XYZ file of C-alpha atoms in Angstrom:
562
model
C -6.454 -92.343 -91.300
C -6.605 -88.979 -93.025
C -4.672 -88.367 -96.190
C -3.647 -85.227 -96.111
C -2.475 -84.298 -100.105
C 0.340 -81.603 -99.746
C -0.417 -78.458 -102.486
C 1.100 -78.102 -105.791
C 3.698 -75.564 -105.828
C 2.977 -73.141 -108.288
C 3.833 -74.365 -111.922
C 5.942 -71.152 -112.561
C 8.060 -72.143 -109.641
C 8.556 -75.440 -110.749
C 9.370 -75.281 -114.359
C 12.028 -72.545 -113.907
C 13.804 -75.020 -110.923
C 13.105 -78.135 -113.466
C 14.675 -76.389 -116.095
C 17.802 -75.080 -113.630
C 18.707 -78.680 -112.324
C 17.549 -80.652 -115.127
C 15.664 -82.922 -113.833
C 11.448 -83.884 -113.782
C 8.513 -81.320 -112.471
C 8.011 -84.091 -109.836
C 11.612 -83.762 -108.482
C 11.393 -79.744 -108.714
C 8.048 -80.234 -106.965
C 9.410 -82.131 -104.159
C 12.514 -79.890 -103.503
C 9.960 -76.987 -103.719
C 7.927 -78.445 -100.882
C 11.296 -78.947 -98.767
C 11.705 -74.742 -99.242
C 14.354 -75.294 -101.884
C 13.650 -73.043 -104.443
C 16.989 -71.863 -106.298
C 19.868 -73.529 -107.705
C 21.980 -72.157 -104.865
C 19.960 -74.059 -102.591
C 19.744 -77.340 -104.459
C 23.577 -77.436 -104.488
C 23.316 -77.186 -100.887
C 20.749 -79.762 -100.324
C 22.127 -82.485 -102.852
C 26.090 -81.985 -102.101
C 26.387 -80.404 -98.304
C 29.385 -79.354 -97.358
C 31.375 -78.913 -93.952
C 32.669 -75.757 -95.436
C 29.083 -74.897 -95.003
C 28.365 -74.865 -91.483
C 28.292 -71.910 -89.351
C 31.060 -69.842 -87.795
C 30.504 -71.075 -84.170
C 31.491 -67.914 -82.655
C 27.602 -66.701 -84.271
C 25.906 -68.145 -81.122
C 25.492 -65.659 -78.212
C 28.253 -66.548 -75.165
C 30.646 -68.331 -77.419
C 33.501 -65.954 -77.259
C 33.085 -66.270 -73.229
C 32.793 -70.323 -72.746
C 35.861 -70.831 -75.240
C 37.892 -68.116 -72.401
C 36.827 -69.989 -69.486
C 37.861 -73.523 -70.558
C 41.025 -71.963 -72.011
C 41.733 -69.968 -68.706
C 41.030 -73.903 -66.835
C 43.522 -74.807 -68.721
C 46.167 -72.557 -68.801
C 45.675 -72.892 -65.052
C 45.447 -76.714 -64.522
C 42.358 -76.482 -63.133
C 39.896 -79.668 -63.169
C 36.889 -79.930 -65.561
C 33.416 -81.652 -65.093
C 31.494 -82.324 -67.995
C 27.667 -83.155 -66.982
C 25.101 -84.308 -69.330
C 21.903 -85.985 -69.642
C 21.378 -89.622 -69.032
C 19.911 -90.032 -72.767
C 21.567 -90.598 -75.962
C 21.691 -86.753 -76.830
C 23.360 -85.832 -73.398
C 25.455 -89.256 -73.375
C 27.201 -88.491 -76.817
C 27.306 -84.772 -75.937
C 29.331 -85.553 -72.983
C 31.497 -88.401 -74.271
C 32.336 -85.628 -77.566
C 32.959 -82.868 -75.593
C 35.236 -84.794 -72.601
C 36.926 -87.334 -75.528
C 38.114 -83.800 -77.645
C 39.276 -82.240 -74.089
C 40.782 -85.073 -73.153
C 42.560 -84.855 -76.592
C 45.210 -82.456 -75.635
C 44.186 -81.346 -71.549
C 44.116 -84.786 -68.521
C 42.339 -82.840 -65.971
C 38.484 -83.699 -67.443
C 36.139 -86.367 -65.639
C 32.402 -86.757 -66.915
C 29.022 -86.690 -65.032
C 26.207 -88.093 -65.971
C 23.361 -87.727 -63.085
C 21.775 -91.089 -61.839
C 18.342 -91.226 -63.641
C 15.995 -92.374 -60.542
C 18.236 -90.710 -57.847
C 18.686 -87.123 -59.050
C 16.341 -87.551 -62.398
C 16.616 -84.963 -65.434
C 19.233 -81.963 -65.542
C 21.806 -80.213 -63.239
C 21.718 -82.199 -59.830
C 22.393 -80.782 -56.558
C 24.470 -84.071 -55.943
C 26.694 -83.161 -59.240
C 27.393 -80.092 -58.053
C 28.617 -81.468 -54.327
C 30.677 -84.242 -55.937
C 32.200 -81.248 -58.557
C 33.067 -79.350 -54.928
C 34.263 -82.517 -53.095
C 36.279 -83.296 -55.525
C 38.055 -79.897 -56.871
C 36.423 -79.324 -60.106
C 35.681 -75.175 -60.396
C 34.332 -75.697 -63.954
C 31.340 -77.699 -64.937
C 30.575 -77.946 -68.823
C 26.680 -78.482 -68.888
C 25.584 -80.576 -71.809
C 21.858 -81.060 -73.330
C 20.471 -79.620 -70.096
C 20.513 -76.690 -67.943
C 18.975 -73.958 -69.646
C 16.420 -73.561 -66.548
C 18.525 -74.649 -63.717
C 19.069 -71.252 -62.407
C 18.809 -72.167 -58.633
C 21.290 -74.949 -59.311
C 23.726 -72.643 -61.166
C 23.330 -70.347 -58.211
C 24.018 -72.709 -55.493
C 27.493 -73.805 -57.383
C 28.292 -69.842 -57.529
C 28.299 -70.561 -53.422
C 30.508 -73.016 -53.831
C 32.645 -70.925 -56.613
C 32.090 -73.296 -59.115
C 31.633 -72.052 -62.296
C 28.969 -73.174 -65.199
C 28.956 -73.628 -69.140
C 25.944 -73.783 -70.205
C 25.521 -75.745 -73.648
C 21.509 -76.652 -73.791
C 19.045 -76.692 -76.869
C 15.643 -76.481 -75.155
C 13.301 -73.685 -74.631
C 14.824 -70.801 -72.301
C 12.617 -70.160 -69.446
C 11.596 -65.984 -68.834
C 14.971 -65.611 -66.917
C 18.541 -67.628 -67.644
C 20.676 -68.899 -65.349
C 23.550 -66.756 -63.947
C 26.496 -68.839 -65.965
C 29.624 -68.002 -67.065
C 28.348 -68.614 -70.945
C 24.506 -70.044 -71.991
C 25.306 -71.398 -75.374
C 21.388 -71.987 -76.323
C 20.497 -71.258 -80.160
C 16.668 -70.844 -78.332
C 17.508 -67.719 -76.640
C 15.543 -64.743 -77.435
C 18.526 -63.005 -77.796
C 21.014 -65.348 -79.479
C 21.201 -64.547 -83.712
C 23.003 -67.663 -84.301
C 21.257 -68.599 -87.982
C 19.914 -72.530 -86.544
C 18.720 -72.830 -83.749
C 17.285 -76.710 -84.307
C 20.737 -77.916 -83.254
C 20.168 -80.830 -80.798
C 22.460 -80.734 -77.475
C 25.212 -82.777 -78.837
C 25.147 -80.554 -82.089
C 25.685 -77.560 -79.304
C 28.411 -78.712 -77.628
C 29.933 -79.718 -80.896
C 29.624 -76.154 -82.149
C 31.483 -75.489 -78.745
C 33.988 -78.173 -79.578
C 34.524 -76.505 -83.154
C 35.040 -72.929 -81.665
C 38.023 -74.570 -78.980
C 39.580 -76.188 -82.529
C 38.988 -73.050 -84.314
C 40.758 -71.039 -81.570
C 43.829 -73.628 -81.234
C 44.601 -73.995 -85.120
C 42.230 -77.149 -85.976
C 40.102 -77.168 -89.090
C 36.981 -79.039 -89.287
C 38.401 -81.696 -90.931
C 40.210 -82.794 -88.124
C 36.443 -83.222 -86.219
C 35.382 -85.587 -88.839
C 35.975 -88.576 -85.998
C 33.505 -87.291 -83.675
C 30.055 -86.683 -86.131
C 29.578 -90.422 -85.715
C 28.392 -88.932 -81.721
C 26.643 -85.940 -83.718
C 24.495 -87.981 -86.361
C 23.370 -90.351 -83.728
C 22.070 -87.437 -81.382
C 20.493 -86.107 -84.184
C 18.907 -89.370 -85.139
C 17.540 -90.185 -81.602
C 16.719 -86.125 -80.817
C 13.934 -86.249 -83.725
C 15.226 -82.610 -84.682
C 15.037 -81.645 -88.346
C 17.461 -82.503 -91.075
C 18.077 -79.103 -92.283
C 20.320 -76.803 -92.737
C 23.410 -77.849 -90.106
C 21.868 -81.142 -88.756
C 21.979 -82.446 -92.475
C 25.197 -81.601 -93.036
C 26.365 -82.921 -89.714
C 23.738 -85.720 -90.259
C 25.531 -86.828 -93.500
C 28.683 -86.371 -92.503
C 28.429 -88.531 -89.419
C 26.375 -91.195 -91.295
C 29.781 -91.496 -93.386
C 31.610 -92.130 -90.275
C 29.502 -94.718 -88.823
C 29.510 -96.450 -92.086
C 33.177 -96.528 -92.849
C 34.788 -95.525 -89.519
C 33.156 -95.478 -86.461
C 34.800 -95.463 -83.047
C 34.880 -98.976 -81.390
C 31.779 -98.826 -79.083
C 29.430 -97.841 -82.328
C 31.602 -100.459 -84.178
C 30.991 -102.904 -81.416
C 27.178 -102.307 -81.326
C 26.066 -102.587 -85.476
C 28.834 -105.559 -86.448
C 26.401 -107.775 -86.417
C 24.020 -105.860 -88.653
C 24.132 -107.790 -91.810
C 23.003 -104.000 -94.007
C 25.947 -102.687 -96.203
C 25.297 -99.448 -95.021
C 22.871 -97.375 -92.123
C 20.768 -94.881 -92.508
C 19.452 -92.867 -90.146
C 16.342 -94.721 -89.796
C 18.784 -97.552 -88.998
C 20.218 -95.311 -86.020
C 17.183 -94.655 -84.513
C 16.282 -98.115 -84.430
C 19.611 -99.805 -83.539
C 22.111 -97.494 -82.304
C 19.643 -95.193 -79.902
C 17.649 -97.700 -78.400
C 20.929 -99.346 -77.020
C 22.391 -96.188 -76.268
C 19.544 -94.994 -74.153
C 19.004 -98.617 -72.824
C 21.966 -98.040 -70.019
C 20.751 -94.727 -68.787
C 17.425 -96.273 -68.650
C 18.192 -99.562 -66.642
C 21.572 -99.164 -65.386
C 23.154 -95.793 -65.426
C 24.341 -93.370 -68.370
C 27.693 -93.774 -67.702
C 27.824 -97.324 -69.163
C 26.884 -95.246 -72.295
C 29.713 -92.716 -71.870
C 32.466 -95.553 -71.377
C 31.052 -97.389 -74.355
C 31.287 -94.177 -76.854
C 34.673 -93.063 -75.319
C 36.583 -96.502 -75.125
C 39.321 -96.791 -77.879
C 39.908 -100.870 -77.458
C 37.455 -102.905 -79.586
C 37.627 -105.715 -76.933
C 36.988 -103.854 -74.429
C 34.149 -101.480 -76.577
C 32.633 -105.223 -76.980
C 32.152 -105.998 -73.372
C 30.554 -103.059 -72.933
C 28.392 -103.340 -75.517
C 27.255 -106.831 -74.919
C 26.686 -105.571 -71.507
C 24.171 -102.801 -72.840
C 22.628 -105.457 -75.115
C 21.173 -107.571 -71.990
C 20.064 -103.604 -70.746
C 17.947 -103.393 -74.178
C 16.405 -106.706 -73.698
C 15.567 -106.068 -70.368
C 14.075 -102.431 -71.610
C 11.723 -104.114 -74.090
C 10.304 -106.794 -71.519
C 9.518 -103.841 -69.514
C 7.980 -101.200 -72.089
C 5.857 -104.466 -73.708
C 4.692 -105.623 -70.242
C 3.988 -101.869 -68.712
C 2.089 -100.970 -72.337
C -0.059 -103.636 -71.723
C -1.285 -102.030 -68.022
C -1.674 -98.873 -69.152
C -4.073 -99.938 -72.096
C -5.851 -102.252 -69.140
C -5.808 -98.997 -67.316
C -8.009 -97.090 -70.025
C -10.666 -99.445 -70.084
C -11.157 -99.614 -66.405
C -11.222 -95.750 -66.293
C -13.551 -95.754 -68.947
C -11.326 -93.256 -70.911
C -11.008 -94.622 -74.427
C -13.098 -91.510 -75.423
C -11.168 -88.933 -73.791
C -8.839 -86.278 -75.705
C -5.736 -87.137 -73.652
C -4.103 -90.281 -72.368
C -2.789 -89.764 -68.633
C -2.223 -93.071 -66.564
C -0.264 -93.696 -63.556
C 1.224 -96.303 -61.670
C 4.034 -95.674 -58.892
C 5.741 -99.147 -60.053
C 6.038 -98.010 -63.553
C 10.255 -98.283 -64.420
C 10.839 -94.798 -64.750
C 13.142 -95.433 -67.341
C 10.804 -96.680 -70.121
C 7.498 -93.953 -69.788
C 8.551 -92.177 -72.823
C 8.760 -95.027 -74.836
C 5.104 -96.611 -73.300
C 4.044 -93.089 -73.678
C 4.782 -93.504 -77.541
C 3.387 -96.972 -78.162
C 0.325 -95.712 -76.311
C -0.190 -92.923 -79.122
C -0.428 -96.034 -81.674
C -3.381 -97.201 -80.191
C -5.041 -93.822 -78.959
C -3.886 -91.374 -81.240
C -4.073 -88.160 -78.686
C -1.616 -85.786 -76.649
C -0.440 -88.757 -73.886
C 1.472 -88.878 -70.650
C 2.727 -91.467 -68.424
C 3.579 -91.396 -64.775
C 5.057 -93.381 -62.221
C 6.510 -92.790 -58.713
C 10.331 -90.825 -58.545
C 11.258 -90.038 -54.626
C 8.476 -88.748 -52.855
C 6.961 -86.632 -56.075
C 4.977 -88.185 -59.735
C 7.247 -88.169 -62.597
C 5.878 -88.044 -66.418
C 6.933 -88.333 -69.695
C 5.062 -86.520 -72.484
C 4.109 -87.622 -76.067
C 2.430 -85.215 -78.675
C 0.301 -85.972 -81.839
C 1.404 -84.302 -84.831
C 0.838 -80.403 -84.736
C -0.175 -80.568 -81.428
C 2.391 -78.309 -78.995
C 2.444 -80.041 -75.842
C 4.585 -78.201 -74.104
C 2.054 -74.886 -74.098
C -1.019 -77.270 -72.864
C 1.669 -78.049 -69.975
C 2.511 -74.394 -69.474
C -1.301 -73.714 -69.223
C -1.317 -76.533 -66.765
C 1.970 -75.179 -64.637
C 0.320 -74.423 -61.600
C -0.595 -77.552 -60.879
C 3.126 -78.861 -61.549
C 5.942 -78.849 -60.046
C 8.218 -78.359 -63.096
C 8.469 -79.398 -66.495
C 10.559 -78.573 -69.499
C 10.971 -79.932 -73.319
C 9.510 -79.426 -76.872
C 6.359 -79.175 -78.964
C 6.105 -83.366 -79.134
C 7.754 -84.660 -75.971
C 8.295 -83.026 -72.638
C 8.973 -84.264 -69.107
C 7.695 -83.086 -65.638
C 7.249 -83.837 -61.996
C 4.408 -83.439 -59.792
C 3.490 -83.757 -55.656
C 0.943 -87.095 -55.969
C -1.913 -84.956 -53.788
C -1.995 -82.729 -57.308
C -2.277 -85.896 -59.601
C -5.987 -85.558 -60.252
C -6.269 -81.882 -60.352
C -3.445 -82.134 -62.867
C -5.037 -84.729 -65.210
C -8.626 -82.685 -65.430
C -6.617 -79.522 -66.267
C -4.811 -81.239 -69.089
C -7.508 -82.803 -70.083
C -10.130 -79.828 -70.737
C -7.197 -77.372 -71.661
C -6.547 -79.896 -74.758
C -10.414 -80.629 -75.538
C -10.286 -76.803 -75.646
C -7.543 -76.084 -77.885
C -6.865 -79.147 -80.432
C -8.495 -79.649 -83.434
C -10.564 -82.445 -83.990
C -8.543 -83.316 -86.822
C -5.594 -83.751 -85.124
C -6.717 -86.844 -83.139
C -6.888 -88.717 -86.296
C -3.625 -90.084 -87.837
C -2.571 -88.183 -91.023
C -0.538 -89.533 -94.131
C 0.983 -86.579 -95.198
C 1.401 -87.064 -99.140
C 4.074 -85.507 -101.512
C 2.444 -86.135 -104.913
C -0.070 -88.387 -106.652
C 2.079 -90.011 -109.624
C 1.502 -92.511 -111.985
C 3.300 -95.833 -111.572
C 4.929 -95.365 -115.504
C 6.823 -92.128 -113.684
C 8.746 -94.613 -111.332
C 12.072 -95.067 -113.292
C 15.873 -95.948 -112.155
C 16.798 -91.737 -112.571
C 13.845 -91.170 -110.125
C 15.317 -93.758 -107.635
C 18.894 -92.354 -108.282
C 17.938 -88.658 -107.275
C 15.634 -89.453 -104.804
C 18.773 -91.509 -102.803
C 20.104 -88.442 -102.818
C 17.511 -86.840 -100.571
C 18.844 -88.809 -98.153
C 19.298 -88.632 -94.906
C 15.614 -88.295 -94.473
C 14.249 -86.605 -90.773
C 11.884 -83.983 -89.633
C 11.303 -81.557 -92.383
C 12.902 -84.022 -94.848
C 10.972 -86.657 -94.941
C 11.014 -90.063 -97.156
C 9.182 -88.669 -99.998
C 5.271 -90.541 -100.161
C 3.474 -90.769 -103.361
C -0.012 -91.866 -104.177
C -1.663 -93.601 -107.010
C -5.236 -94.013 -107.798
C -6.889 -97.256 -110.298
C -4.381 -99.796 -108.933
C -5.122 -103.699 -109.540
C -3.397 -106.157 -107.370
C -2.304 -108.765 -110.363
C -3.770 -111.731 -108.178
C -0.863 -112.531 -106.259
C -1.911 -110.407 -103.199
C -1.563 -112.658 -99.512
C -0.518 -111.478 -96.082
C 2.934 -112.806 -94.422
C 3.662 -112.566 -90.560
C 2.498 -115.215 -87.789
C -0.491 -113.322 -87.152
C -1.214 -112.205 -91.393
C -0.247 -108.752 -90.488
C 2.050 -107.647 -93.377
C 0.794 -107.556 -96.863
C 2.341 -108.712 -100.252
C 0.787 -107.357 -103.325
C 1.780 -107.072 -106.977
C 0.310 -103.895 -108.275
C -0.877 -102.649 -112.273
C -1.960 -99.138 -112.948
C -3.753 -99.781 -116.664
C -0.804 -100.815 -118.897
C 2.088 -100.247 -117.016
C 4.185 -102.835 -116.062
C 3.597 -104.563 -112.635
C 5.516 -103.483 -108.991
C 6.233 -105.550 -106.084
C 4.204 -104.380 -102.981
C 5.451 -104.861 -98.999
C 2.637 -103.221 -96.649
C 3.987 -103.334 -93.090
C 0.994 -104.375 -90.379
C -1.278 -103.702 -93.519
C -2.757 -107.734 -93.502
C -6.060 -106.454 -93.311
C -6.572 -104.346 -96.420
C -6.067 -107.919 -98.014
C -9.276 -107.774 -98.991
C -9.817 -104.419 -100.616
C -7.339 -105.230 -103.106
C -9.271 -108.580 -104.390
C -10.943 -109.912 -107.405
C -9.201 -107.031 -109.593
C -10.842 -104.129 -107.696
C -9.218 -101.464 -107.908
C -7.723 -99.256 -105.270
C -5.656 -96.156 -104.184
C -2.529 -96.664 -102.221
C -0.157 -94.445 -100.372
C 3.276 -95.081 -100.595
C 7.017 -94.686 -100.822
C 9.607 -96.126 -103.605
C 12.299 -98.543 -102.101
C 15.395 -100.674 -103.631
C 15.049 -104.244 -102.368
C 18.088 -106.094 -102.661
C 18.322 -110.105 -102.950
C 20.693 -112.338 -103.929
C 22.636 -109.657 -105.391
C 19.529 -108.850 -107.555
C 18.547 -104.842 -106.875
C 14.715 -104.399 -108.021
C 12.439 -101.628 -107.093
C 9.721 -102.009 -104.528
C 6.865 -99.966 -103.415
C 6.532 -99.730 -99.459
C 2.781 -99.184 -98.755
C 1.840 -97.388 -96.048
C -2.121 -96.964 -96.640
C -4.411 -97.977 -98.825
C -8.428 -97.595 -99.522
């Protein structure tokens, strides 16, 4: 593990923002690190407001996808809105069809069968939008480099809205509108929206246009904040407002398939950590085993009962997902040590009965045991299909690009990415990958970092600090749970492990005088021993409420220590 020490902002910088906001050098410090710098931008950070986001008419092609649906309407014609089969395309599409639907009958959603037609536009989507009279198709979370498939609909007169957030390939496809903050030539001021966020920036220009204010799209950033929270994109700028906002929802109002999936949560209130964890998986989990539309039905039904069948439904999916991912982990570690290829720079392992639906998720625990640029494959039709997991830093989409001859497509972002592949190419594939990342990554990025904030001392930790640092919330990309260090700890004695196995650790922690902390170290058993007999000992961590009983006290989560 490297611990990687963030710079001090300059002490200038910090004592003029202290003195602004009132509050501690350390607080300045850590807003300064987060690229808030001025009062005006504080006020944004700490009280966001949906006053604040954009005017949605900003993004390139706006003016023309808002005339097109109108036009479908004002004409009666029929709508298709196709998405992705994950959570960011399945709450894209049930948003976009449920605020349609709203005030216009003719809409019907699409979400393409995940081992059948696999990622983006389909050919078969487009034949069952012609068999069935739809001229318009509203695109969601995909489709930014489906330009043969937007041509072959033009054949058919069938017209496309493009709403996508990936990276544009060198030419776009001939749409009616490609609504894709990413293009070269868009000016829209965010372009880290994730596809849901699109389409709901497409959603706010249709309100704008018919009289709505934003306030009557509150109902629908429970869909946003969960896209957000499963899309890994940063919680800046837009995405925190929309983030916050949504969290609010789920937490007080949610619509009944959410409601129906967290009501047995026993927490008073989710974070976004919390929707990564319990809301996405189970989301994703029907796409995965079943089919995406079970997702769609769940986010869009309006009976509770009903919302509750469905979601028990999509609870036996998620148990059925995490039998799989555990059981096809397991091979593809097996499958390193056979190939002798613990030593390698990249992780690339294949096996045609692999479930298709869970390589991105094997191809993430895989990165917990060899930290390194990994990808996981398994048969799809009659061609390899992967899913792509990055280390931090690394951009694995260019070491695919520099790999693209020997694919057969591929598409994504710097840390995850998807692609397909004829099997005869499969080993000519995984030497290219191989040396083109043993050429270009650092050593350094092959060994897990723990990014730190600031090194404080354990007297600094007081209820105000707590109280402000809530406020950070929600945490993401680019906002992330503030981590402190402290050096010359003493564990008071009371130090054991917890878990079936000893993995978790239990410590409670002196620095010289101060008074003594609780410590909880997730899967950090084994340091047990470094904090013995008084030693002393430097620990990584971040500060935490624990409530029990009714009793609030703070708590330091430890996530290294040496």
């Amino acid at each position: 593990m490297r611990w990687n020490l963030k710079p001090k902002p300059q002490e200038n910088q910090v004592i003029q923002l202290a003195t602004q906001l009132n509050v501690s050098p350390l607080v300045a410090s850590l807003l300064i690190q987060r690229n808030i710098t001025t009062y005006e931008e504080a006020k944004l950070f700490f009280r966001p407001q949906l006053e604040q986001l954009h005017n949605p008419y900003l993004m390139q092609d706006m003016d023309k996808a808002v005339a097109r649906i109108e036009k479908a309407i004002a004409n009666h014609e029929n709508i298709l809105v196709f998405g992705d089969y994950d959570v960011d395309g399945t709450t894209a599409v049930s948003l976009v069809s449920s605020y349609l639907r709203s005030f216009y009958p003719n809409v019907a959603t699409y979400i393409p069968d995940r081992y059948d037609e696999g990622y983006g536009i389909s050919y078969k989507g487009i034949d069952f939008a012609d068999d069935n009279d739809f001229p318009l198709i509203i695109a969601l979370d995909c489709g930014i480099k489906s330009i043969d498939h937007v041509a072959y609909a033009k054949e058919k007169n069938i017209d496309f809205i493009i709403c996508d957030h990936h990276r544009p390939g060198e030419n776009l496809p001939e749409a009616i509108a490609v609504l894709d903050p990413k293009r070269s030539d868009c000016t829209y001021p965010y372009d880290e929206l994730c596809g849901c966020g699109v389409g709901f920036k497409l959603v706010q220009a249709l309100a704008q246009n018919r009289g709505e204010t934003i306030a009557d799209l509150v109902p629908y950033l429970d869909l946003v904040a969960t896209a957000i929270a499963a899309d890994i994109v940063p919680i800046t700028g837009e995405n925190r407002i929309l983030a916050k906002f949504g969290l609010e929802v789920i937490n007080s109002n949610p619509r009944p398939g959410i409601k129906a999936l967290i009501q047995n949560i026993k927490k008073k209130s989710l974070t976004i950590t919390d929707v990564v964890f319990i809301i996405a998986p189970r989301i994703n989990a029907a796409g995965r085993i079943k089919h995406g539309n079970h997702a769609v039905e769940l986010l869009t039904e309006f009976n509770l009962e009903q919302a509750e069948q469905f979601a028990s439904e999509i609870e036996g999916y998620n148990a059925d997902r995490k039998d799989l991912d555990k059981q096809i982990t397991i091979e593809a570690l097996a499958q390193i040590e056979e190939n002798n290829e613990k030593d390698n720079f990249t992780t690339v392992v294949y096996n045609e009965n692999w479930h298709k639906g869970v390589i991105g998720i094997v191809a993430s625990r895989l990165t917990e045991t060899y930290y390194r640029p990994t990808l996981v494959f398994t048969k799809s039709g009659d061609k390899l299909a992967a899913s792509a997991r990055s280390v931090k830093d690394f951009d694995v989409y260019n070491a695919l690009e520099k790999c693209s001859e020997h694919l057969e497509q591929f598409g994504g972002h710097m840390y995850a990415a998807g692609m397909t592949l004829k099997e005869e190419n499969y080993l000519q594939f995984k030497e290219a990958f191989e040396k083109v990342v043993q050429e270009t990554i650092h050593p350094d990025l092959l060994i897990p970092e723990i990014s730190i904030d600031a090194e404080i001392e354990l007297t600094e930790i007081n209820p105000k600090l707590i109280r402000i640092l809530n406020q950070f919330e929600p945490f993401g990309p680019e906002n992330m749970t503030p981590v402190f260090m402290a050096k010359n700890l003493t564990d008071t004695g009371y130090g054991k492990t917890l878990g079936q196995n000893n993995e978790h650790l239990k410590l409670f922690v002196k620095q010289n005088n101060s008074e003594g902390l609780g410590v909880i170290g997730f899967g950090l058993g084994k340091k047990l021993e470094l904090t013995q007999n008084y030693q002393p000992f430097e620990m990584a961590f971040c500060i935490d409420e624990n409530e029990f009983n009714g009793t609030v006290t703070t708590q330091l989560r430890a996530k290294a220590i040496r």
